[in-house]
PDB file of C-alpha atoms in Angstrom:
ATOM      1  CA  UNK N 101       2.437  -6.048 -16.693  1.00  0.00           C
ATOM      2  CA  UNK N 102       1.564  -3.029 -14.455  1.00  0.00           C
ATOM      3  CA  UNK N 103       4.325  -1.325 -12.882  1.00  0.00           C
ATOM      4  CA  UNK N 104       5.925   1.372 -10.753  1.00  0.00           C
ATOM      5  CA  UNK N 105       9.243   3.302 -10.309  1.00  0.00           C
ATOM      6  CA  UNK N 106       9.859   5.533  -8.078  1.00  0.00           C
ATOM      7  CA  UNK N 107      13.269   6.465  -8.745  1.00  0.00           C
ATOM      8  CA  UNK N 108      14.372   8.298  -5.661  1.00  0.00           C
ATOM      9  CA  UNK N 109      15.567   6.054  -2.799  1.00  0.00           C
ATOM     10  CA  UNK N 110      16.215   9.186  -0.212  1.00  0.00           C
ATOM     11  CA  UNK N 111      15.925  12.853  -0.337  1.00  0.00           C
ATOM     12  CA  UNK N 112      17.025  14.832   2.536  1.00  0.00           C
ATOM     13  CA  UNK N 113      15.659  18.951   2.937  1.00  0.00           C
ATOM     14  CA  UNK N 114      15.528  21.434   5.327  1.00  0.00           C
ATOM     15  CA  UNK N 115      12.494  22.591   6.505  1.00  0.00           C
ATOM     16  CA  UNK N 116      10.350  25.231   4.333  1.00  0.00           C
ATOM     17  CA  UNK N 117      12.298  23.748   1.226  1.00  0.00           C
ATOM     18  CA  UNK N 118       9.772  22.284  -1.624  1.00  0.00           C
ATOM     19  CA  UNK N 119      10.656  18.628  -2.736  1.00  0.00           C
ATOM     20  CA  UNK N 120       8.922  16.930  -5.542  1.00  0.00           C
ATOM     21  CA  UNK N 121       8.934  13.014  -5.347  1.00  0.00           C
ATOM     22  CA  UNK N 122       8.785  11.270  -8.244  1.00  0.00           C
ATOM     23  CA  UNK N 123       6.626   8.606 -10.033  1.00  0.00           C
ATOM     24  CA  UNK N 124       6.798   6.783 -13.158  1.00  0.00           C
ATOM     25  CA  UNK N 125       4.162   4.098 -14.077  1.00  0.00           C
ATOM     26  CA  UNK N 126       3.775   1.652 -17.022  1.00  0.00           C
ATOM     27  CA  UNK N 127       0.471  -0.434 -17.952  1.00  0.00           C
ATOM     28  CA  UNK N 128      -1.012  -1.689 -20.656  1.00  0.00           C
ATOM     29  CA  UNK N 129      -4.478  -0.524 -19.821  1.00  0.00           C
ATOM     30  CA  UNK N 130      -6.463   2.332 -20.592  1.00  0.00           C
ATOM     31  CA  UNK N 131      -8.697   2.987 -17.244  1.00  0.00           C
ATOM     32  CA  UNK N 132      -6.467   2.913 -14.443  1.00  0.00           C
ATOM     33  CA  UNK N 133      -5.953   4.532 -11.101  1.00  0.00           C
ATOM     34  CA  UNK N 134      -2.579   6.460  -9.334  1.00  0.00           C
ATOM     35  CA  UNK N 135      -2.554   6.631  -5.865  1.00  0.00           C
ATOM     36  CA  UNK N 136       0.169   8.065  -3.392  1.00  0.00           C
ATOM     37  CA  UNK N 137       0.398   6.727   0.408  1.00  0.00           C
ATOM     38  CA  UNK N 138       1.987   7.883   3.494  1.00  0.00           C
ATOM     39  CA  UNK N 139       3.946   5.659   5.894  1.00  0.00           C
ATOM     40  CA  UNK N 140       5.025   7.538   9.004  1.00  0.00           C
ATOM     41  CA  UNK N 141       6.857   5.738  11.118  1.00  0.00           C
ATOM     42  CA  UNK N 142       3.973   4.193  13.181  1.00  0.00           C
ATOM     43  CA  UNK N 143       3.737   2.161  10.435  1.00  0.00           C
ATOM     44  CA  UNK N 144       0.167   2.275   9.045  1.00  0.00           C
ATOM     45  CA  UNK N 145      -0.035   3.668   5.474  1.00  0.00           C
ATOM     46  CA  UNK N 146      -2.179   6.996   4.893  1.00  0.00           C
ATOM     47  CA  UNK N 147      -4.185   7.591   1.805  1.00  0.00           C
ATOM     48  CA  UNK N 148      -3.641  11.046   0.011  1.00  0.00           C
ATOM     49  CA  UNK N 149      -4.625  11.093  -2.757  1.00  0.00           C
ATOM     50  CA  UNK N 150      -6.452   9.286  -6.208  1.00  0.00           C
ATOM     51  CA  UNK N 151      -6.572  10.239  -9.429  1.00  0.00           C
ATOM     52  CA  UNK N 152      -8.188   8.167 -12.553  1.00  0.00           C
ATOM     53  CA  UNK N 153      -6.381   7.709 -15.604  1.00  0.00           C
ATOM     54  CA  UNK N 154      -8.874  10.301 -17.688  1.00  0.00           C
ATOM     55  CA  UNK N 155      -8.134  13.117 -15.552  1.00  0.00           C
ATOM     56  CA  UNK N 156      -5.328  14.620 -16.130  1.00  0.00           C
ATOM     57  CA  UNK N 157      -6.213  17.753 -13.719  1.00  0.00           C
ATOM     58  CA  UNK N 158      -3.265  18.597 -11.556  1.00  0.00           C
ATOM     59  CA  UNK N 159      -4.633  18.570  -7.539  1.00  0.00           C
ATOM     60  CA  UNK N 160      -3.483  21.122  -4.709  1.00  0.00           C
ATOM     61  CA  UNK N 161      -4.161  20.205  -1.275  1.00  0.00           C
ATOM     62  CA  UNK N 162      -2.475  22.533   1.239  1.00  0.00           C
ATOM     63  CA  UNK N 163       0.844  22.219   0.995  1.00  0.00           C
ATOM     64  CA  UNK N 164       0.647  19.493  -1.548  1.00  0.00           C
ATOM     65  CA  UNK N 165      -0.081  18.954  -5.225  1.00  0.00           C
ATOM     66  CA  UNK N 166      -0.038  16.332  -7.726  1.00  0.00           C
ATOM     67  CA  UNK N 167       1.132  16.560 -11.427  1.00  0.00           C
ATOM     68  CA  UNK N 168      -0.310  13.832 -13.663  1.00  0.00           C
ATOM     69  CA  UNK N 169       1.067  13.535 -17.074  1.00  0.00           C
ATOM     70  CA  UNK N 170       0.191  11.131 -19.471  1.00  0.00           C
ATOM     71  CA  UNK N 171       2.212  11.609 -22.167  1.00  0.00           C
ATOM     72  CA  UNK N 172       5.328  11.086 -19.414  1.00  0.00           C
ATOM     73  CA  UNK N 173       3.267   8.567 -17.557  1.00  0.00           C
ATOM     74  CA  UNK N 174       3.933  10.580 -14.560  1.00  0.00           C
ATOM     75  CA  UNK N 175       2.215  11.569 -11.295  1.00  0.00           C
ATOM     76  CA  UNK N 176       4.612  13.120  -9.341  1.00  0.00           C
ATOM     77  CA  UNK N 177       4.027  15.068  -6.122  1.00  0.00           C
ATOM     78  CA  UNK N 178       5.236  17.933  -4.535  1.00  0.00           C
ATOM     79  CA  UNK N 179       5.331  19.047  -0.801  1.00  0.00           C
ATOM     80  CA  UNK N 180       5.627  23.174  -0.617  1.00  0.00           C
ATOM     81  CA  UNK N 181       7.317  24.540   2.420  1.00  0.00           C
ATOM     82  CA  UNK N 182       8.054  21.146   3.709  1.00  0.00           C
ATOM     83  CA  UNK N 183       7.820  20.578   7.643  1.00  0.00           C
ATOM     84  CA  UNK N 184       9.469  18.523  10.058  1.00  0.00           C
ATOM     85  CA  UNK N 185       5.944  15.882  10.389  1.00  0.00           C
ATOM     86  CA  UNK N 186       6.212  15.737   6.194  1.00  0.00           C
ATOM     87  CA  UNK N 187       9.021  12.519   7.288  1.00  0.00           C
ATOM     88  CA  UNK N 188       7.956   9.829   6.322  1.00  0.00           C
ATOM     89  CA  UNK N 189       8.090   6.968   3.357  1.00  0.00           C
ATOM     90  CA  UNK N 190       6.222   7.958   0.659  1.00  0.00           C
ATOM     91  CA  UNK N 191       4.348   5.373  -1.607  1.00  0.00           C
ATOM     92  CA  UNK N 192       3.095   5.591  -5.074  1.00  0.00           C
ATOM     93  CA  UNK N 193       0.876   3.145  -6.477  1.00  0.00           C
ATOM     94  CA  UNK N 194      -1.294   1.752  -9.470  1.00  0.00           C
ATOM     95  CA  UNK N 195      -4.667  -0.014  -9.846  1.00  0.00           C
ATOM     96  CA  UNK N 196      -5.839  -1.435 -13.007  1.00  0.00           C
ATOM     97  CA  UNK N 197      -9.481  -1.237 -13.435  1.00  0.00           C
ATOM     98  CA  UNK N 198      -9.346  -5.152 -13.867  1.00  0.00           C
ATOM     99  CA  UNK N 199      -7.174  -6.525 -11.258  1.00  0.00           C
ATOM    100  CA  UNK N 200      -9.728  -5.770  -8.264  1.00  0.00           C
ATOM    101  CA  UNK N 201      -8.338  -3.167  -6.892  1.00  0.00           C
ATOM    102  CA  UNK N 202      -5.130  -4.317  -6.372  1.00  0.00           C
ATOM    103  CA  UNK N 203      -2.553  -2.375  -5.855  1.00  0.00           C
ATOM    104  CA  UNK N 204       0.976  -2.232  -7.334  1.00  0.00           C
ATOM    105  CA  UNK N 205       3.368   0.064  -5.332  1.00  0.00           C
ATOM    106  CA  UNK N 206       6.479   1.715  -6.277  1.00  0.00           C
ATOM    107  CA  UNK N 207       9.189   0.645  -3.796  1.00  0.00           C
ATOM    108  CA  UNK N 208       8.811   3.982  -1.997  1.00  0.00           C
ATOM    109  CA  UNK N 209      10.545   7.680  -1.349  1.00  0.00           C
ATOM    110  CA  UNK N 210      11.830   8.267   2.483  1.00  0.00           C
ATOM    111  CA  UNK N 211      11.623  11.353   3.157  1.00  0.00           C
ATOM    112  CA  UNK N 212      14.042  13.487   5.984  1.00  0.00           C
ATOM    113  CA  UNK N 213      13.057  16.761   6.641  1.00  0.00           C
ATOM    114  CA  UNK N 214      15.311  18.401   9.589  1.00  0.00           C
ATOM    115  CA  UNK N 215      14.517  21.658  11.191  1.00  0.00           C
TER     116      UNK N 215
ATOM    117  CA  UNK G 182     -14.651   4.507  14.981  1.00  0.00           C
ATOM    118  CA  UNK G 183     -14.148   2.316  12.238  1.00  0.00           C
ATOM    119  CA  UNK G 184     -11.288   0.870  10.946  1.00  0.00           C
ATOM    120  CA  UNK G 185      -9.140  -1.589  10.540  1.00  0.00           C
ATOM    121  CA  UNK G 186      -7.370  -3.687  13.042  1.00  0.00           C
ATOM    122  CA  UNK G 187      -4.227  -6.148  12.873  1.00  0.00           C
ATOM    123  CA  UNK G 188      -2.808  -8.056  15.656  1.00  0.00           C
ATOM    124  CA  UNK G 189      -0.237  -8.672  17.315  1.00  0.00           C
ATOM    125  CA  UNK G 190       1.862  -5.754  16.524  1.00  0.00           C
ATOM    126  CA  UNK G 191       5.045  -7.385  17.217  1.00  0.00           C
ATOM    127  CA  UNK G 192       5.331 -11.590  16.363  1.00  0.00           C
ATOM    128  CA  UNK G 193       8.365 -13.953  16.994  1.00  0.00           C
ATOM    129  CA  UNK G 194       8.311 -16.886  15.228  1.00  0.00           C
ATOM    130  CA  UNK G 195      10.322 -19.777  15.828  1.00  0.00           C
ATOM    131  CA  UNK G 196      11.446 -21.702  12.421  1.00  0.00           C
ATOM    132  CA  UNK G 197       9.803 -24.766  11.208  1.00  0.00           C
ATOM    133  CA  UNK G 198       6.336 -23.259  13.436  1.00  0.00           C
ATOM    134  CA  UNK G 199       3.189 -21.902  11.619  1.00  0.00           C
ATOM    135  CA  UNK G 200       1.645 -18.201  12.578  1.00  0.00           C
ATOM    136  CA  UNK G 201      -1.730 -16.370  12.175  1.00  0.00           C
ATOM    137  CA  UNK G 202      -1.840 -13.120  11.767  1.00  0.00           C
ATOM    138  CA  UNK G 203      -5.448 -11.149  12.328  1.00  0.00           C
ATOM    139  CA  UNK G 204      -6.958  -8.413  10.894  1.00  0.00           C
ATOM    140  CA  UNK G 205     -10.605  -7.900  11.428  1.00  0.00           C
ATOM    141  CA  UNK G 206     -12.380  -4.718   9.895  1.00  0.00           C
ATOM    142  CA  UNK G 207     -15.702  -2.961  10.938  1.00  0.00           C
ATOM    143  CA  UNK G 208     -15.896  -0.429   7.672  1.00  0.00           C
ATOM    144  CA  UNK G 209     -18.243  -3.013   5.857  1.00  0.00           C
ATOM    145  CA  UNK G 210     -16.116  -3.306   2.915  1.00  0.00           C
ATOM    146  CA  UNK G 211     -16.384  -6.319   0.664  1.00  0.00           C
ATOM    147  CA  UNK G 212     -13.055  -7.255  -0.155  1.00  0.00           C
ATOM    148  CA  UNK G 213      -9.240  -7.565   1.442  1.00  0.00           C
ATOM    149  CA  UNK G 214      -6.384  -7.493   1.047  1.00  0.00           C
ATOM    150  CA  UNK G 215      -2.849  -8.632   2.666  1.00  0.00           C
ATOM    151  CA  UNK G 216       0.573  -6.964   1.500  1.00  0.00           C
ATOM    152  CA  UNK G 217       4.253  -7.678   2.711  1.00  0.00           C
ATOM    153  CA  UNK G 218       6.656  -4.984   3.131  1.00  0.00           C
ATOM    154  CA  UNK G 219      10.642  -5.501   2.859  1.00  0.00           C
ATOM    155  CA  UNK G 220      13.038  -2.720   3.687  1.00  0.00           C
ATOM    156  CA  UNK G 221      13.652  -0.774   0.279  1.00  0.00           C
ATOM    157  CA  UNK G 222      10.875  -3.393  -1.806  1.00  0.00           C
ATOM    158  CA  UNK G 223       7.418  -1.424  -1.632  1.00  0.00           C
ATOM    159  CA  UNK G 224       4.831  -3.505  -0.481  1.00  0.00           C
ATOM    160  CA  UNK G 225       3.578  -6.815  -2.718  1.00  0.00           C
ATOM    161  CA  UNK G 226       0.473  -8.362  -2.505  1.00  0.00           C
ATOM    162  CA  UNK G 227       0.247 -12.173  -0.837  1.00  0.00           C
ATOM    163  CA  UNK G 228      -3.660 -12.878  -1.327  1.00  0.00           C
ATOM    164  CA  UNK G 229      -6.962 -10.941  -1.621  1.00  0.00           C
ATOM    165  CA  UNK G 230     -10.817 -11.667  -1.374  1.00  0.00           C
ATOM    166  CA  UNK G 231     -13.515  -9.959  -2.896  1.00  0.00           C
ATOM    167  CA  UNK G 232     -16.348 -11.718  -1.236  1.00  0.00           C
ATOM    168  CA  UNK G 233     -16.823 -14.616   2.021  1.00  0.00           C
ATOM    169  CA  UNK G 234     -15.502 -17.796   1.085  1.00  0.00           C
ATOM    170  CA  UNK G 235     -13.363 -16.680  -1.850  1.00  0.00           C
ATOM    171  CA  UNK G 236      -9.508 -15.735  -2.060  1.00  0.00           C
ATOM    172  CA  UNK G 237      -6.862 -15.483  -5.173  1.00  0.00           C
ATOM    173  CA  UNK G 238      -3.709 -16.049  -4.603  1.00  0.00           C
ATOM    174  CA  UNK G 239      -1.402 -12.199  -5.562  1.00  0.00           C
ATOM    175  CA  UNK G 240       2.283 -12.021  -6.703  1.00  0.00           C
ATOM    176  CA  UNK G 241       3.986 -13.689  -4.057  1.00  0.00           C
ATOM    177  CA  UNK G 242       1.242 -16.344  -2.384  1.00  0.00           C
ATOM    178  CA  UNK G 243       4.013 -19.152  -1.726  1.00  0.00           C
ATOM    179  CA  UNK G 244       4.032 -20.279   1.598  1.00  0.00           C
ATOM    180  CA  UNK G 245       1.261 -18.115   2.829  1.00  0.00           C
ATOM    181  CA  UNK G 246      -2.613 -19.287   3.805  1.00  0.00           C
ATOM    182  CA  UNK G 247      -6.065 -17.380   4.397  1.00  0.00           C
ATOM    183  CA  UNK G 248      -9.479 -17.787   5.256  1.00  0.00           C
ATOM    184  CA  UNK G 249     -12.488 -15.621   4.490  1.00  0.00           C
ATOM    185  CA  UNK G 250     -15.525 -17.244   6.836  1.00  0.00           C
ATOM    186  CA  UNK G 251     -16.733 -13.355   7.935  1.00  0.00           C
ATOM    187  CA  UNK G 252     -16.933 -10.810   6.165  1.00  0.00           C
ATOM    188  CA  UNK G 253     -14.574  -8.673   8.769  1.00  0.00           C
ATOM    189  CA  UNK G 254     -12.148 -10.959   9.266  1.00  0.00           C
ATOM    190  CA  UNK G 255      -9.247 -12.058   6.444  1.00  0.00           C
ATOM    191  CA  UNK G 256      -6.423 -13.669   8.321  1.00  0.00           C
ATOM    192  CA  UNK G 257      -3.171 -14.697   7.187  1.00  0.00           C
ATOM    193  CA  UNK G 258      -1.555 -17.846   8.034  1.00  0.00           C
ATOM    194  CA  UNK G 259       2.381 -17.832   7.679  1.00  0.00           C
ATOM    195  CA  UNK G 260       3.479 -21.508   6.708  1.00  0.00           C
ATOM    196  CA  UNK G 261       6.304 -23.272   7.720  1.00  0.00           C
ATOM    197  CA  UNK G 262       6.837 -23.326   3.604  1.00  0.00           C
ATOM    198  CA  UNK G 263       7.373 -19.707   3.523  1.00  0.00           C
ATOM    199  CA  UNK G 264      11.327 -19.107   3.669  1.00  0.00           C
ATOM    200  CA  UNK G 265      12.287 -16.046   4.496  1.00  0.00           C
ATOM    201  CA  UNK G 266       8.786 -14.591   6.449  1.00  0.00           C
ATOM    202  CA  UNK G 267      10.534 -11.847   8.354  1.00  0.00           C
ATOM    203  CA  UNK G 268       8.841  -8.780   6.905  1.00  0.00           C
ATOM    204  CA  UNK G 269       6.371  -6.162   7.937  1.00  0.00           C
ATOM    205  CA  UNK G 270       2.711  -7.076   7.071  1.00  0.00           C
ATOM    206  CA  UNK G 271      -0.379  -4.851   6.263  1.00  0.00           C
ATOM    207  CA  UNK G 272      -4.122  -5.430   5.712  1.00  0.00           C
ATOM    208  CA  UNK G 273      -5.830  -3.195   4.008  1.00  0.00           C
ATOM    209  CA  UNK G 274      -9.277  -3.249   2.659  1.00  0.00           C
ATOM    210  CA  UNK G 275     -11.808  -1.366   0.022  1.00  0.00           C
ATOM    211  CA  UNK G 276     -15.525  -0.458   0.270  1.00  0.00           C
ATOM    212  CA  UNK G 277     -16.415  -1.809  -3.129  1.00  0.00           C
ATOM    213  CA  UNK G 278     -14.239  -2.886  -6.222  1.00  0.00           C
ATOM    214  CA  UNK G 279     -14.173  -0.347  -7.822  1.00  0.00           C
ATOM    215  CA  UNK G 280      -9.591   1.225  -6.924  1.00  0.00           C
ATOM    216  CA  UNK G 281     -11.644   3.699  -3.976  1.00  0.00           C
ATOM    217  CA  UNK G 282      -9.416   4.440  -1.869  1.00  0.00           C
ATOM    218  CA  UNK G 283      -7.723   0.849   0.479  1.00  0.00           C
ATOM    219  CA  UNK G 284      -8.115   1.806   3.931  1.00  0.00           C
ATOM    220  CA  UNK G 285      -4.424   0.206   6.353  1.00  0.00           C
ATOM    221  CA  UNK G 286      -4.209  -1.048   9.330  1.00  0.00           C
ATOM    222  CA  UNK G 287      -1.081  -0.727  11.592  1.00  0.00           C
ATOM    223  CA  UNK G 288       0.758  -3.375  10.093  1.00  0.00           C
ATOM    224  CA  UNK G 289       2.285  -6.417  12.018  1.00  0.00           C
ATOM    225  CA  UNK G 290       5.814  -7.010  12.278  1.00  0.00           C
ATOM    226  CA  UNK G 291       6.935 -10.945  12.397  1.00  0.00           C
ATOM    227  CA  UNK G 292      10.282 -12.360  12.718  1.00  0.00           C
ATOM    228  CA  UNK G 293      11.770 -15.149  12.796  1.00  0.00           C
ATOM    229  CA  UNK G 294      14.259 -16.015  15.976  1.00  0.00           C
TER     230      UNK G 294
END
């Protein structure tokens, strides 16, 4: 069975700190998808990012980037210089290429970043 | 604009009663999708439906209901069966089904008074 762990209930910074947020996965398949979400506090979750199990490419966006490792089934993510409007509950997540795009989350990272 | 749209934001249920809870879509995407959140449990997945008139039941479908008659609208009936339904719900929904990106809507939150 697929699953999820993201280990980190809380992590407090001060703004223009990096934080990495962390998340390990574990499924039996061999084409899958990682995903990590945004929840502000409005509620609604925001995309980010996607990244298929057979590319193992680390992303930068911005102020972000995502490490994906394999061998550590990991696919962490890392905020640089970390503002005030980073708060938020971040979710990872994974899709199996055979369960219809369902997703199974991790149970998520809040995030407190205070000026 | 497209998107996704849940309503009402805010529910109060009364125990023993049955609720509907909306979410209607103008993206065009096939299949949907409703998730429950719990403080501190990540979000798991109540039913989905790839096409109109079909729905499988996800992780935690007991005491929950849905109906696909259009292809923009999945709503989600909370039973009288389902004990504890105080949570934060989302719909969410993909273009094809092929793990693209699942679009959110704003979530509603239900409780029970």
């Amino acid at each position: 069975a697929q699953k999820v762990t993201q280990a980190q209930t809380e992590i407090s910074v001060v703004e223009k700190e990096d934080v990495t947020l962390d998340c390990v996965y574990e499924t039996r398949d061999t084409t899958y998808y990682l995903f990590w979400y945004k929840q502000p506090p409005s509620g609604e979750l925001v995309f980010l990012i996607r990244r298929n199990s057979f590319d193992e490419q680390n992303e930068i966006s911005g102020r972000y980037s995502w490490n994906f490792q394999k061998s550590t089934s990991s696919f962490n993510f890392t905020i640089t210089a970390s503002q005030v409007v980073d708060s938020a509950v971040y979710f990872c997540a994974l899709s199996e290429a055979g369960r219809y795009s369902t997703l199974t989350f991790g149970k998520g990272t809040m995030l407190l970043v205070s000026p | 604009d497209g998107g996704i749209t849940q309503s009402p934001k805010y529910l109060f249920r009364k125990e023993g009663q049955n609720v509907t809870l909306s979410c209607e879509q103008n993206l065009n995407h096939d299949a949907m999708y409703w998730y429950r959140q719990d403080p501190g449990q990540g979000l798991r997945l109540i039913y989905y439906s790839q096409i109109v008139n079909d729905f499988q039941k996800g992780d935690i479908a007991e005491g929950y209901s849905v109906s696909r008659e259009k292809k923009e609208s999945f709503p989600l009936t909370v039973t009288s069966a389902q004990k504890n339904p105080t949570a934060f719900y989302l719909c969410a929904s993909i273009l094809t089904g092929r793990a693209t990106e699942a679009f959110f809507g704003q979530g509603t939150r239900l409780t029970v008074v």
